[in-house]
PDB file of C-alpha atoms and ligand atoms in Angstrom:
ATOM      1  CA  UNK S1439    -101.107  55.668 -92.533  1.00 42.00           C
ATOM      2  CA  UNK S1440    -101.379  59.316 -93.570  1.00 40.00           C
ATOM      3  CA  UNK S1441    -102.802  61.037 -96.613  1.00 40.00           C
ATOM      4  CA  UNK S1442     -99.258  61.727 -97.778  1.00 40.00           C
ATOM      5  CA  UNK S1443     -98.024  58.156 -97.807  1.00 50.00           C
ATOM      6  CA  UNK S1444    -100.949  56.212 -99.280  1.00 58.00           C
ATOM      7  CA  UNK S1445    -102.636  56.932-102.564  1.00 58.00           C
ATOM      8  CA  UNK S1446    -105.996  55.436-103.172  1.00 53.00           C
ATOM      9  CA  UNK S1447    -108.019  54.640-106.277  1.00 48.00           C
ATOM     10  CA  UNK S1448    -111.147  54.794-104.157  1.00 50.00           C
ATOM     11  CA  UNK S1449    -111.759  55.477-100.500  1.00 52.00           C
ATOM     12  CA  UNK S1450    -110.820  51.870 -99.758  1.00 68.00           C
ATOM     13  CA  UNK S1451    -108.155  50.782-102.245  1.00 87.00           C
ATOM     14  CA  UNK S1452    -104.418  51.425-101.966  1.00 91.00           C
ATOM     15  CA  UNK S1453    -102.766  51.114-105.389  1.00 93.00           C
ATOM     16  CA  UNK S1454     -99.598  53.086-104.554  1.00 94.00           C
ATOM     17  CA  UNK S1455     -97.945  53.254-101.165  1.00 93.00           C
ATOM     18  CA  UNK S1456     -94.750  54.683 -99.743  1.00 93.00           C
ATOM     19  CA  UNK S1457     -92.114  52.719 -97.857  1.00 92.00           C
ATOM     20  CA  UNK S1458     -88.360  53.262 -97.423  1.00 91.00           C
ATOM     21  CA  UNK S1459     -88.487  56.328 -99.691  1.00 95.00           C
ATOM     22  CA  UNK S1460     -89.865  54.184-102.537  1.00 96.00           C
ATOM     23  CA  UNK S1461     -93.275  54.094-104.170  1.00 97.00           C
ATOM     24  CA  UNK S1462     -94.746  50.572-104.244  1.00 96.00           C
ATOM     25  CA  UNK S1463     -97.439  49.723-106.784  1.00 96.00           C
ATOM     26  CA  UNK S1464    -100.255  47.299-106.085  1.00 95.00           C
ATOM     27  CA  UNK S1465    -101.612  46.550-109.576  1.00 96.00           C
ATOM     28  CA  UNK S1466    -103.131  43.100-109.084  1.00 95.00           C
ATOM     29  CA  UNK S1467    -104.146  40.598-106.434  1.00 92.00           C
ATOM     30  CA  UNK S1468    -103.709  37.610-108.772  1.00 93.00           C
ATOM     31  CA  UNK S1469    -100.914  35.091-108.191  1.00 93.00           C
ATOM     32  CA  UNK S1470     -99.476  31.951-109.742  1.00 94.00           C
ATOM     33  CA  UNK S1471     -98.587  30.743-106.262  1.00 95.00           C
ATOM     34  CA  UNK S1472    -100.605  30.254-103.081  1.00 95.00           C
ATOM     35  CA  UNK S1473     -97.814  30.792-100.562  1.00 94.00           C
ATOM     36  CA  UNK S1474     -98.655  29.386 -97.151  1.00 93.00           C
ATOM     37  CA  UNK S1475     -96.902  32.325 -95.473  1.00 90.00           C
ATOM     38  CA  UNK S1476     -98.706  34.984 -97.555  1.00 89.00           C
ATOM     39  CA  UNK S1477    -100.898  37.391 -95.562  1.00 86.00           C
ATOM     40  CA  UNK S1478    -103.778  36.944 -98.015  1.00 85.00           C
ATOM     41  CA  UNK S1479    -103.848  33.215 -97.332  1.00 82.00           C
ATOM     42  CA  UNK S1480    -103.865  34.019 -93.636  1.00 83.00           C
ATOM     43  CA  UNK S1481    -107.034  36.115 -93.753  1.00 78.00           C
ATOM     44  CA  UNK S1482    -105.466  39.560 -94.056  1.00 82.00           C
ATOM     45  CA  UNK S1483    -104.358  41.870 -96.845  1.00 82.00           C
ATOM     46  CA  UNK S1484    -102.488  44.174 -94.473  1.00 82.00           C
ATOM     47  CA  UNK S1485     -98.773  44.693 -95.078  1.00 80.00           C
ATOM     48  CA  UNK S1486     -96.798  47.128 -92.940  1.00 81.00           C
ATOM     49  CA  UNK S1487     -99.898  49.151 -92.122  1.00 82.00           C
ATOM     50  CA  UNK S1488    -101.360  49.206 -95.633  1.00 84.00           C
ATOM     51  CA  UNK S1489    -104.500  47.302 -96.564  1.00 86.00           C
ATOM     52  CA  UNK S1490    -103.675  46.036-100.060  1.00 86.00           C
ATOM     53  CA  UNK S1491    -107.028  44.426-100.802  1.00 87.00           C
ATOM     54  CA  UNK S1492    -108.158  45.365-104.323  1.00 90.00           C
ATOM     55  CA  UNK S1493    -111.778  45.381-105.413  1.00 87.00           C
ATOM     56  CA  UNK S1494    -110.918  46.089-109.033  1.00 88.00           C
ATOM     57  CA  UNK S1495    -107.822  46.076-111.222  1.00 91.00           C
ATOM     58  CA  UNK S1496    -106.453  49.625-111.501  1.00 95.00           C
ATOM     59  CA  UNK S1497    -105.840  50.926-115.007  1.00 96.00           C
ATOM     60  CA  UNK S1498    -102.900  52.928-116.394  1.00 98.00           C
ATOM     61  CA  UNK S1499    -104.358  56.358-115.618  1.00 97.00           C
ATOM     62  CA  UNK S1500    -105.319  55.428-112.068  1.00 96.00           C
ATOM     63  CA  UNK S1501    -101.806  54.209-111.300  1.00 96.00           C
ATOM     64  CA  UNK S1502    -100.176  57.283-112.836  1.00 97.00           C
ATOM     65  CA  UNK S1503    -102.419  59.594-110.810  1.00 96.00           C
ATOM     66  CA  UNK S1504    -101.799  57.572-107.648  1.00 95.00           C
ATOM     67  CA  UNK S1505     -98.007  57.847-108.029  1.00 96.00           C
ATOM     68  CA  UNK S1506     -97.941  61.578-108.771  1.00 96.00           C
ATOM     69  CA  UNK S1507     -94.488  63.139-108.824  1.00 96.00           C
ATOM     70  CA  UNK S1508     -91.981  60.295-109.420  1.00 96.00           C
ATOM     71  CA  UNK S1509     -89.045  62.528-108.471  1.00 96.00           C
ATOM     72  CA  UNK S1510     -90.114  62.124-104.821  1.00 96.00           C
ATOM     73  CA  UNK S1511     -89.005  58.492-104.834  1.00 97.00           C
ATOM     74  CA  UNK S1512     -85.774  56.529-105.025  1.00 97.00           C
ATOM     75  CA  UNK S1513     -87.517  53.679-106.851  1.00 98.00           C
ATOM     76  CA  UNK S1514     -90.876  52.747-108.292  1.00 98.00           C
ATOM     77  CA  UNK S1515     -91.442  49.150-107.163  1.00 98.00           C
ATOM     78  CA  UNK S1516     -94.077  46.823-108.591  1.00 98.00           C
ATOM     79  CA  UNK S1517     -94.984  44.780-105.529  1.00 93.00           C
ATOM     80  CA  UNK S1518     -98.450  44.147-104.183  1.00 76.00           C
ATOM     81  CA  UNK S1519    -100.190  41.250-102.647  1.00 87.00           C
ATOM     82  CA  UNK S1520    -100.282  39.791-106.126  1.00 93.00           C
ATOM     83  CA  UNK S1521     -97.798  38.970-108.866  1.00 96.00           C
ATOM     84  CA  UNK S1522     -97.168  42.099-110.984  1.00 97.00           C
ATOM     85  CA  UNK S1523     -96.259  40.148-114.127  1.00 98.00           C
ATOM     86  CA  UNK S1524     -99.805  38.772-114.161  1.00 97.00           C
ATOM     87  CA  UNK S1525    -100.510  42.181-115.733  1.00 97.00           C
ATOM     88  CA  UNK S1526     -97.378  42.294-117.867  1.00 98.00           C
ATOM     89  CA  UNK S1527     -98.713  44.646-120.551  1.00 98.00           C
ATOM     90  CA  UNK S1528     -99.753  47.228-117.954  1.00 98.00           C
ATOM     91  CA  UNK S1529     -96.498  46.780-116.035  1.00 98.00           C
ATOM     92  CA  UNK S1530     -94.438  47.470-119.168  1.00 98.00           C
ATOM     93  CA  UNK S1531     -96.598  50.452-120.147  1.00 98.00           C
ATOM     94  CA  UNK S1532     -96.215  51.965-116.684  1.00 98.00           C
ATOM     95  CA  UNK S1533     -92.492  51.203-116.529  1.00 98.00           C
ATOM     96  CA  UNK S1534     -91.974  52.993-119.841  1.00 98.00           C
ATOM     97  CA  UNK S1535     -93.992  55.988-118.649  1.00 98.00           C
ATOM     98  CA  UNK S1536     -92.102  56.302-115.366  1.00 98.00           C
ATOM     99  CA  UNK S1537     -88.695  55.660-116.972  1.00 98.00           C
ATOM    100  CA  UNK S1538     -89.296  58.591-119.321  1.00 97.00           C
ATOM    101  CA  UNK S1539     -89.804  60.705-116.200  1.00 97.00           C
ATOM    102  CA  UNK S1540     -86.441  59.557-114.828  1.00 97.00           C
ATOM    103  CA  UNK S1541     -87.606  56.881-112.404  1.00 98.00           C
ATOM    104  CA  UNK S1542     -85.711  53.752-111.420  1.00 98.00           C
ATOM    105  CA  UNK S1543     -87.933  50.687-111.816  1.00 98.00           C
ATOM    106  CA  UNK S1544     -87.869  47.504-109.750  1.00 98.00           C
ATOM    107  CA  UNK S1545     -90.176  44.504-110.052  1.00 98.00           C
ATOM    108  CA  UNK S1546     -90.642  42.153-107.107  1.00 97.00           C
ATOM    109  CA  UNK S1547     -91.745  38.931-108.780  1.00 97.00           C
ATOM    110  CA  UNK S1548     -92.358  35.225-108.342  1.00 97.00           C
ATOM    111  CA  UNK S1549     -90.225  34.685-111.453  1.00 98.00           C
ATOM    112  CA  UNK S1550     -92.922  32.612-113.132  1.00 97.00           C
ATOM    113  CA  UNK S1551     -93.870  34.908-116.011  1.00 98.00           C
ATOM    114  CA  UNK S1552     -92.288  32.653-118.639  1.00 98.00           C
ATOM    115  CA  UNK S1553     -94.234  29.694-117.276  1.00 97.00           C
ATOM    116  CA  UNK S1554     -97.429  31.769-117.172  1.00 96.00           C
ATOM    117  CA  UNK S1555     -97.185  33.072-120.743  1.00 97.00           C
ATOM    118  CA  UNK S1556     -95.535  30.050-122.331  1.00 96.00           C
ATOM    119  CA  UNK S1557     -92.762  32.159-123.860  1.00 98.00           C
ATOM    120  CA  UNK S1558     -89.616  33.971-122.784  1.00 98.00           C
ATOM    121  CA  UNK S1559     -90.764  37.456-121.757  1.00 98.00           C
ATOM    122  CA  UNK S1560     -87.412  38.557-120.308  1.00 98.00           C
ATOM    123  CA  UNK S1561     -86.382  40.479-123.486  1.00 98.00           C
ATOM    124  CA  UNK S1562     -89.493  42.648-123.006  1.00 98.00           C
ATOM    125  CA  UNK S1563     -88.031  43.948-119.733  1.00 98.00           C
ATOM    126  CA  UNK S1564     -84.996  45.395-121.483  1.00 98.00           C
ATOM    127  CA  UNK S1565     -84.592  49.133-120.977  1.00 98.00           C
ATOM    128  CA  UNK S1566     -87.716  49.306-118.821  1.00 98.00           C
ATOM    129  CA  UNK S1567     -86.857  47.373-115.668  1.00 98.00           C
ATOM    130  CA  UNK S1568     -83.687  48.269-113.747  1.00 98.00           C
ATOM    131  CA  UNK S1569     -83.945  45.610-111.069  1.00 98.00           C
ATOM    132  CA  UNK S1570     -85.715  42.314-110.558  1.00 98.00           C
ATOM    133  CA  UNK S1571     -86.170  40.795-107.119  1.00 98.00           C
ATOM    134  CA  UNK S1572     -87.338  37.201-107.501  1.00 98.00           C
ATOM    135  CA  UNK S1573     -88.768  35.066-104.704  1.00 97.00           C
ATOM    136  CA  UNK S1574     -86.683  31.905-104.745  1.00 97.00           C
ATOM    137  CA  UNK S1575     -87.837  30.879-101.304  1.00 96.00           C
ATOM    138  CA  UNK S1576     -86.209  27.452-101.190  1.00 97.00           C
ATOM    139  CA  UNK S1577     -83.105  25.462-102.047  1.00 97.00           C
ATOM    140  CA  UNK S1578     -85.042  22.710-103.824  1.00 98.00           C
ATOM    141  CA  UNK S1579     -88.387  21.944-105.439  1.00 97.00           C
ATOM    142  CA  UNK S1580     -89.825  19.980-102.526  1.00 97.00           C
ATOM    143  CA  UNK S1581     -89.319  22.786 -99.996  1.00 97.00           C
ATOM    144  CA  UNK S1582     -90.499  25.348-102.577  1.00 97.00           C
ATOM    145  CA  UNK S1583     -93.700  23.430-103.285  1.00 96.00           C
ATOM    146  CA  UNK S1584     -94.332  22.991 -99.554  1.00 96.00           C
ATOM    147  CA  UNK S1585     -94.214  26.729 -98.878  1.00 96.00           C
ATOM    148  CA  UNK S1586     -95.242  28.295-102.199  1.00 96.00           C
ATOM    149  CA  UNK S1587     -97.879  25.795-103.354  1.00 96.00           C
ATOM    150  CA  UNK S1588     -97.945  26.547-107.113  1.00 95.00           C
ATOM    151  CA  UNK S1589    -101.442  26.461-108.553  1.00 91.00           C
ATOM    152  CA  UNK S1590    -102.466  23.457-110.632  1.00 87.00           C
ATOM    153  CA  UNK S1591    -101.330  23.851-114.207  1.00 82.00           C
ATOM    154  CA  UNK S1592     -97.878  25.135-113.266  1.00 90.00           C
ATOM    155  CA  UNK S1593     -95.690  22.043-112.872  1.00 90.00           C
ATOM    156  CA  UNK S1594     -91.969  22.658-112.661  1.00 95.00           C
ATOM    157  CA  UNK S1595     -92.447  26.110-111.141  1.00 97.00           C
ATOM    158  CA  UNK S1596     -89.233  25.985-109.105  1.00 98.00           C
ATOM    159  CA  UNK S1597     -87.035  25.190-112.092  1.00 98.00           C
ATOM    160  CA  UNK S1598     -88.941  27.711-114.236  1.00 98.00           C
ATOM    161  CA  UNK S1599     -88.269  30.420-111.639  1.00 98.00           C
ATOM    162  CA  UNK S1600     -84.524  29.696-111.658  1.00 98.00           C
ATOM    163  CA  UNK S1601     -84.437  29.707-115.469  1.00 98.00           C
ATOM    164  CA  UNK S1602     -86.314  33.019-115.537  1.00 98.00           C
ATOM    165  CA  UNK S1603     -83.693  34.550-113.223  1.00 98.00           C
ATOM    166  CA  UNK S1604     -80.879  33.246-115.385  1.00 98.00           C
ATOM    167  CA  UNK S1605     -82.425  34.517-118.631  1.00 98.00           C
ATOM    168  CA  UNK S1606     -83.312  37.909-117.123  1.00 98.00           C
ATOM    169  CA  UNK S1607     -79.605  38.637-116.488  1.00 98.00           C
ATOM    170  CA  UNK S1608     -79.193  39.495-120.163  1.00 98.00           C
ATOM    171  CA  UNK S1609     -81.884  42.197-120.070  1.00 98.00           C
ATOM    172  CA  UNK S1610     -82.126  43.552-116.511  1.00 98.00           C
ATOM    173  CA  UNK S1611     -79.087  45.230-114.895  1.00 98.00           C
ATOM    174  CA  UNK S1612     -79.735  43.867-111.399  1.00 98.00           C
ATOM    175  CA  UNK S1613     -81.281  40.447-110.737  1.00 98.00           C
ATOM    176  CA  UNK S1614     -81.601  39.261-107.130  1.00 98.00           C
ATOM    177  CA  UNK S1615     -82.994  36.009-105.786  1.00 98.00           C
ATOM    178  CA  UNK S1616     -84.485  36.163-102.287  1.00 97.00           C
ATOM    179  CA  UNK S1617     -85.416  33.707 -99.558  1.00 96.00           C
ATOM    180  CA  UNK S1618     -87.045  34.234 -96.194  1.00 93.00           C
ATOM    181  CA  UNK S1619     -84.868  33.662 -93.142  1.00 89.00           C
ATOM    182  CA  UNK S1620     -86.438  31.286 -90.643  1.00 89.00           C
ATOM    183  CA  UNK S1621     -89.016  29.485 -92.807  1.00 92.00           C
ATOM    184  CA  UNK S1622     -89.183  25.799 -91.899  1.00 92.00           C
ATOM    185  CA  UNK S1623     -86.753  23.713 -93.948  1.00 95.00           C
ATOM    186  CA  UNK S1624     -85.326  26.666 -95.870  1.00 96.00           C
ATOM    187  CA  UNK S1625     -81.531  26.643 -96.072  1.00 96.00           C
ATOM    188  CA  UNK S1626     -80.693  30.261 -96.810  1.00 96.00           C
ATOM    189  CA  UNK S1627     -77.006  29.547 -97.352  1.00 96.00           C
ATOM    190  CA  UNK S1628     -77.832  26.840 -99.920  1.00 97.00           C
ATOM    191  CA  UNK S1629     -80.123  29.360-101.657  1.00 98.00           C
ATOM    192  CA  UNK S1630     -77.262  31.862-101.690  1.00 97.00           C
ATOM    193  CA  UNK S1631     -74.988  29.289-103.352  1.00 98.00           C
ATOM    194  CA  UNK S1632     -77.567  28.502-106.052  1.00 98.00           C
ATOM    195  CA  UNK S1633     -77.893  32.219-106.800  1.00 98.00           C
ATOM    196  CA  UNK S1634     -74.115  32.512-107.063  1.00 98.00           C
ATOM    197  CA  UNK S1635     -74.004  29.540-109.459  1.00 98.00           C
ATOM    198  CA  UNK S1636     -76.611  31.279-111.634  1.00 98.00           C
ATOM    199  CA  UNK S1637     -74.572  34.487-111.583  1.00 98.00           C
ATOM    200  CA  UNK S1638     -77.232  36.591-109.861  1.00 98.00           C
ATOM    201  CA  UNK S1639     -77.343  38.368-106.511  1.00 98.00           C
ATOM    202  CA  UNK S1640     -78.957  37.003-103.352  1.00 98.00           C
ATOM    203  CA  UNK S1641     -80.711  38.600-100.383  1.00 96.00           C
ATOM    204  CA  UNK S1642     -82.185  37.007 -97.258  1.00 94.00           C
ATOM    205  CA  UNK S1643     -85.544  38.524 -96.319  1.00 88.00           C
ATOM    206  CA  UNK S1644     -87.640  38.798 -93.182  1.00 80.00           C
ATOM    207  CA  UNK S1645     -91.166  37.424 -93.241  1.00 74.00           C
ATOM    208  CA  UNK S1646     -93.862  40.100 -93.835  1.00 63.00           C
ATOM    209  CA  UNK S1647     -91.306  42.881 -94.379  1.00 64.00           C
ATOM    210  CA  UNK S1648     -91.565  44.508 -97.801  1.00 65.00           C
ATOM    211  CA  UNK S1649     -88.147  45.184 -99.293  1.00 67.00           C
TER     212      UNK S1649
HETATM  213  S1  SF4 U2033     -96.376  35.296-104.617  1.00 50.32           S
HETATM  214 FE1  SF4 U2033     -96.493  36.871-103.013  1.00 50.32          FE
HETATM  215  S2  SF4 U2033     -98.569  37.703-103.106  1.00 50.32           S
HETATM  216 FE2  SF4 U2033     -98.557  35.740-104.267  1.00 50.32          FE
HETATM  217  S3  SF4 U2033     -99.209  34.182-102.794  1.00 50.32           S
HETATM  218 FE3  SF4 U2033     -96.966  34.248-102.719  1.00 50.32          FE
HETATM  219  S4  SF4 U2033     -96.442  35.732-101.082  1.00 50.32           S
HETATM  220 FE4  SF4 U2033     -98.618  36.036-101.633  1.00 50.32          FE
END
């Protein structure tokens, strides 16, 4: 890691980091899921050379300062070792700020925001989020629950995630479901077919590679 590709809120916290010509934002460590394959449930917060452990939740100004000149990046991507929609109000405020500066905005999400908030939040993404990448992770609820382990209080997470993807199509120009190639029991081709039936895109991912 160099000074030019990691931007820190303190000497120890990375809240914006550069990969693939994009700027990735790490705005929370909270999640609705407890994925068995997640680095943070395997005793590390390191992802592709960046330590994404947060000791506090960064605020609007800290994120804006950490990003700096948005014209340097192809995309601003909300994607940390936490679910960005857990801080939906901040996400939308930042997306609006960066959009006004000409940025393209992507959110990498678990797709469980509607379940979390108990309402359909997809209309709130309209005009602010250009692309949604949603972790589908499995072709059925049993395999999903085995790998993603939704926290208590979130029954029906798999179906809720699919419904979120379907609803988001009306408000976000690009919606993509993803699944990790090689995870036990995961049928990537079946996942691809479900995405096609929902009318959204699909992408197979590699474990521990941020995309
Ligand atoms: S949703 Fe992402 S950050 Fe949260 S537990 Fe799963 S893999 Fe980890």
